[in-house]
Short mmCIF file of C-alpha atoms in Angstrom, two decimals:
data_model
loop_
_atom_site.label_atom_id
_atom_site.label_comp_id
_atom_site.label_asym_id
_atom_site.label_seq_id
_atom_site.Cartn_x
_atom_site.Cartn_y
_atom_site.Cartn_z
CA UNK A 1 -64.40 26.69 -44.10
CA UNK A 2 -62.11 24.08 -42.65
CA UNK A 3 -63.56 20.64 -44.08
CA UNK A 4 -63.12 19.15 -40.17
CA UNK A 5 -65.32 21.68 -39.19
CA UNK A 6 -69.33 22.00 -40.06
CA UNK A 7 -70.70 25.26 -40.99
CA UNK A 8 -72.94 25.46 -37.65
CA UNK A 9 -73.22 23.18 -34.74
CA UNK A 10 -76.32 22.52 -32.86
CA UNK A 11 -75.00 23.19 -28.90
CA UNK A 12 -77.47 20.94 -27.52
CA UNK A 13 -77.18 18.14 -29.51
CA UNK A 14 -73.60 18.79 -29.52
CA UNK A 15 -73.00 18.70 -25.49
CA UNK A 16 -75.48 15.69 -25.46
CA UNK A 17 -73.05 13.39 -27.40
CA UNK A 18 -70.07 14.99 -25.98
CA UNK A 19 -68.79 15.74 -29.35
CA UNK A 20 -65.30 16.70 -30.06
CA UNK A 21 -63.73 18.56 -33.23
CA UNK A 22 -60.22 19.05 -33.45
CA UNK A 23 -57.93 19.78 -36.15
CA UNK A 24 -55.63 22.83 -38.37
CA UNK A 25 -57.08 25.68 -40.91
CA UNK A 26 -55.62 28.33 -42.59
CA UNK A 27 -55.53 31.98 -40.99
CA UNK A 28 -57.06 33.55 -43.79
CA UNK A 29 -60.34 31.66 -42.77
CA UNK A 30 -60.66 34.26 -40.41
CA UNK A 31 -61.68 37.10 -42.03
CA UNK A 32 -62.12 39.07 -38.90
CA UNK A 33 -59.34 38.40 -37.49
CA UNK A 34 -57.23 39.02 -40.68
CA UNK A 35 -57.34 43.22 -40.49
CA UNK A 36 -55.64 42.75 -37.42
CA UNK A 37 -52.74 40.76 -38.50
CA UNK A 38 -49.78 41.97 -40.91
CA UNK A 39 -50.62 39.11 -43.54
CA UNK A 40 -52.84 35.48 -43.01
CA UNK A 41 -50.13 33.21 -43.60
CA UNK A 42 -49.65 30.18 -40.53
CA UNK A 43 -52.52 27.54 -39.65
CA UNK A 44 -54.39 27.55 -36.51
CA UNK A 45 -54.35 24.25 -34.46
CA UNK A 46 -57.94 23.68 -32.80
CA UNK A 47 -59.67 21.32 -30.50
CA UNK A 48 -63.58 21.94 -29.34
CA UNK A 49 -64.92 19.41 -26.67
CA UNK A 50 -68.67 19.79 -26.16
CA UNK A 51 -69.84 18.62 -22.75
CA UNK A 52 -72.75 19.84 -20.17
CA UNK A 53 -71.98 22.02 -17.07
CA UNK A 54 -72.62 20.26 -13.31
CA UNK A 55 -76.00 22.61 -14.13
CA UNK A 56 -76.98 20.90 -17.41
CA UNK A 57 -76.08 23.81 -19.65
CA UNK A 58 -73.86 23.18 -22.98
CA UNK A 59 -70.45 23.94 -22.43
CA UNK A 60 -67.47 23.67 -24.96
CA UNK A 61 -63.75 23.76 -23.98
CA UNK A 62 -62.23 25.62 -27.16
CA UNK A 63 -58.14 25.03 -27.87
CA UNK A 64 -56.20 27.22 -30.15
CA UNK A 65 -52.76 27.38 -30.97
CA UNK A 66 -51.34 29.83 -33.27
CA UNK A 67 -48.52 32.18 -33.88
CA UNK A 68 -50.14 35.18 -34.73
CA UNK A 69 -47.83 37.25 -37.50
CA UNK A 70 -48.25 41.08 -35.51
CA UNK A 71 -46.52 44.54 -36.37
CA UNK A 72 -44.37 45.08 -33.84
CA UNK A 73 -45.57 48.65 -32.36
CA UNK A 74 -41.28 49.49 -31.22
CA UNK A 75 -39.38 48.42 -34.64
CA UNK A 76 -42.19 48.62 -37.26
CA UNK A 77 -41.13 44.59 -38.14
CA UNK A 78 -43.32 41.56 -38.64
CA UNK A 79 -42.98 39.33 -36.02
CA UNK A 80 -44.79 36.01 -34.92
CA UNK A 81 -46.74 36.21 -31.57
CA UNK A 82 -47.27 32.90 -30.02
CA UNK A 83 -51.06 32.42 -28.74
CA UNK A 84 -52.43 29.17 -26.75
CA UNK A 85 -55.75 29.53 -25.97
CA UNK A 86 -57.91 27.63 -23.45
CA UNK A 87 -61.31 28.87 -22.71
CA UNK A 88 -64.75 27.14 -21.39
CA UNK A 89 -67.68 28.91 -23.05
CA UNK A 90 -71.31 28.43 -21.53
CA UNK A 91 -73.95 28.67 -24.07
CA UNK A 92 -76.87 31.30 -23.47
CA UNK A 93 -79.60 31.27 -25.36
CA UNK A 94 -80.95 34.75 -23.90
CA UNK A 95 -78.87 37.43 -22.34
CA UNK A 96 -80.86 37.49 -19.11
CA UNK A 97 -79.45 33.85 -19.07
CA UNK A 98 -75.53 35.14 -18.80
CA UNK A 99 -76.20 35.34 -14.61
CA UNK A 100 -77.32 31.51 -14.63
CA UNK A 101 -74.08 30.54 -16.12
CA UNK A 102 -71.56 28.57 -13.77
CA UNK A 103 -68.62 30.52 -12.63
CA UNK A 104 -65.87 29.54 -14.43
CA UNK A 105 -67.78 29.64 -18.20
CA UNK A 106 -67.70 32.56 -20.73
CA UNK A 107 -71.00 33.49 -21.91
CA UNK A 108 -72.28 33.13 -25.84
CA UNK A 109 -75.17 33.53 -27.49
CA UNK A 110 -76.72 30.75 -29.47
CA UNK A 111 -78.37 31.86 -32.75
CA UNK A 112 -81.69 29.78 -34.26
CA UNK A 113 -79.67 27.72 -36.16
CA UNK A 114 -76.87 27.07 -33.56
CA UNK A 115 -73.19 28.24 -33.55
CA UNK A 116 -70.82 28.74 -36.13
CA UNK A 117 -67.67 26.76 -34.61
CA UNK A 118 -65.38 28.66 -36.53
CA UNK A 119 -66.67 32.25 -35.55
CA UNK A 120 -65.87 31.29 -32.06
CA UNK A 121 -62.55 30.02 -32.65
CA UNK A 122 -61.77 33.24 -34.08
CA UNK A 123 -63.17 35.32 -30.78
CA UNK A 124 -61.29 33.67 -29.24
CA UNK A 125 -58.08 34.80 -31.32
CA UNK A 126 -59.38 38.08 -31.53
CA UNK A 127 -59.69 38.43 -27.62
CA UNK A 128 -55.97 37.07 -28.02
CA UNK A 129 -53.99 39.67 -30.02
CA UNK A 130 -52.22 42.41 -27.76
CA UNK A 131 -53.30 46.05 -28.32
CA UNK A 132 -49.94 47.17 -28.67
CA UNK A 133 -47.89 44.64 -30.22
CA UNK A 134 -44.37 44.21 -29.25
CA UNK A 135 -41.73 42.08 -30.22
CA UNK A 136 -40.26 40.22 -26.54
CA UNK A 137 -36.84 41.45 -27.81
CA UNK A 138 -37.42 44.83 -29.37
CA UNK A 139 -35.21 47.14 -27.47
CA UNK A 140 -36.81 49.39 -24.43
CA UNK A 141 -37.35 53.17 -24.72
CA UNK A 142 -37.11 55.16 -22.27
CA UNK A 143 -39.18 58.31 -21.74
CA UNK A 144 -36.81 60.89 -20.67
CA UNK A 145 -37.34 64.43 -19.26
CA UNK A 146 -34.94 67.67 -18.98
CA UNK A 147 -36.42 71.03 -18.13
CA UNK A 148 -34.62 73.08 -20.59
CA UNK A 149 -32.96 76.26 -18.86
CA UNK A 150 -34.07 78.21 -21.72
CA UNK A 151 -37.52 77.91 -21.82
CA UNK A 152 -39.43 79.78 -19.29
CA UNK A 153 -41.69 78.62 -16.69
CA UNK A 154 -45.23 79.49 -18.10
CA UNK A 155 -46.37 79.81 -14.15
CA UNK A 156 -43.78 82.38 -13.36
CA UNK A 157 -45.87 85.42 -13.95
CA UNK A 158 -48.38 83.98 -11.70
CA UNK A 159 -45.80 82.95 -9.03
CA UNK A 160 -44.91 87.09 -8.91
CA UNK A 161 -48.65 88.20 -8.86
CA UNK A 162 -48.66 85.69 -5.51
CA UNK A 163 -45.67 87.52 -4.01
CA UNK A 164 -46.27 90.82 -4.95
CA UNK A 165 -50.28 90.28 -3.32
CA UNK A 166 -49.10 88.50 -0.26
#
């Protein structure tokens, strides 16, 4: 755990003080996250600014910055995908609660004992990486297709049935 960071927030008490945690950790504190990634090496720059929506509900605005290091899905090569993330999360203590939320907020849940910063951080990275990663410069291919003269046309016997009935 990132020493910057607590282990678990309380949201409310959080929002009411407008607290703000910012700071850099290690990709291989996200375990999650890690499975997705070739290897765990870089350092994720974070910010989290607690507030309360116009409505009274807590809100943070979560910051990431990161180069994600991806297997590029085209050339089979490491490569490092650049992520910035901005996102305004509305905290929900029930899910019937997710339709109450301002627009604008993301919903998530609130546990008994409050949030664990760093779990959302890495949602938010997680909701980040591409499904198919591709390097920006890996070179293009091209689906091509040439009916082959030499295979036949598996519909032909049915064309003939149509002539030879009509």
């Amino acid at each position: 755990m990132p020493t910057s960071l607590p282990e678990r927030v309380d949201v409310q008490r959080a929002a009411a003080a407008g607290r703000e945690f910012s700071g850099r950790f290690a990709l291989d504190n996200c375990k999650r996250l890690a499975g997705m990634l070739v290897d765990t090496s870089g350092e994720v720059s974070y910010s989290l600014a607690f507030d309360r929506a116009m409505t009274g509900t807590p809100k943070v605005r979560v910051e990431a910055d990161v180069e994600l290091p991806l297997l590029c899905q085209s050339t089979l090569e490491r490569f490092l995908h650049p992520v910035s993330i901005r996102s305004d999360i509305g905290f929900i203590w029930r899910e019937e609660d997710e339709s109450s939320l301002p627009a604008g907020l993301e919903p998530a849940m609130v546990g008994e004992d409050g949030i664990d910063p760093l779990a959302l951080i890495e949602d938010e990275l997680i909701l980040a990486v591409p499904v198919l990663p591709r390097r920006p410069d890996a070179p293009t291919m091209e689906a091509s297709y040439a009916p082959t003269e030499d295979k036949p046309n598996p519909f032909a016997a049915l064309a003939k049935m149509k002539q030879q009935a009509g």
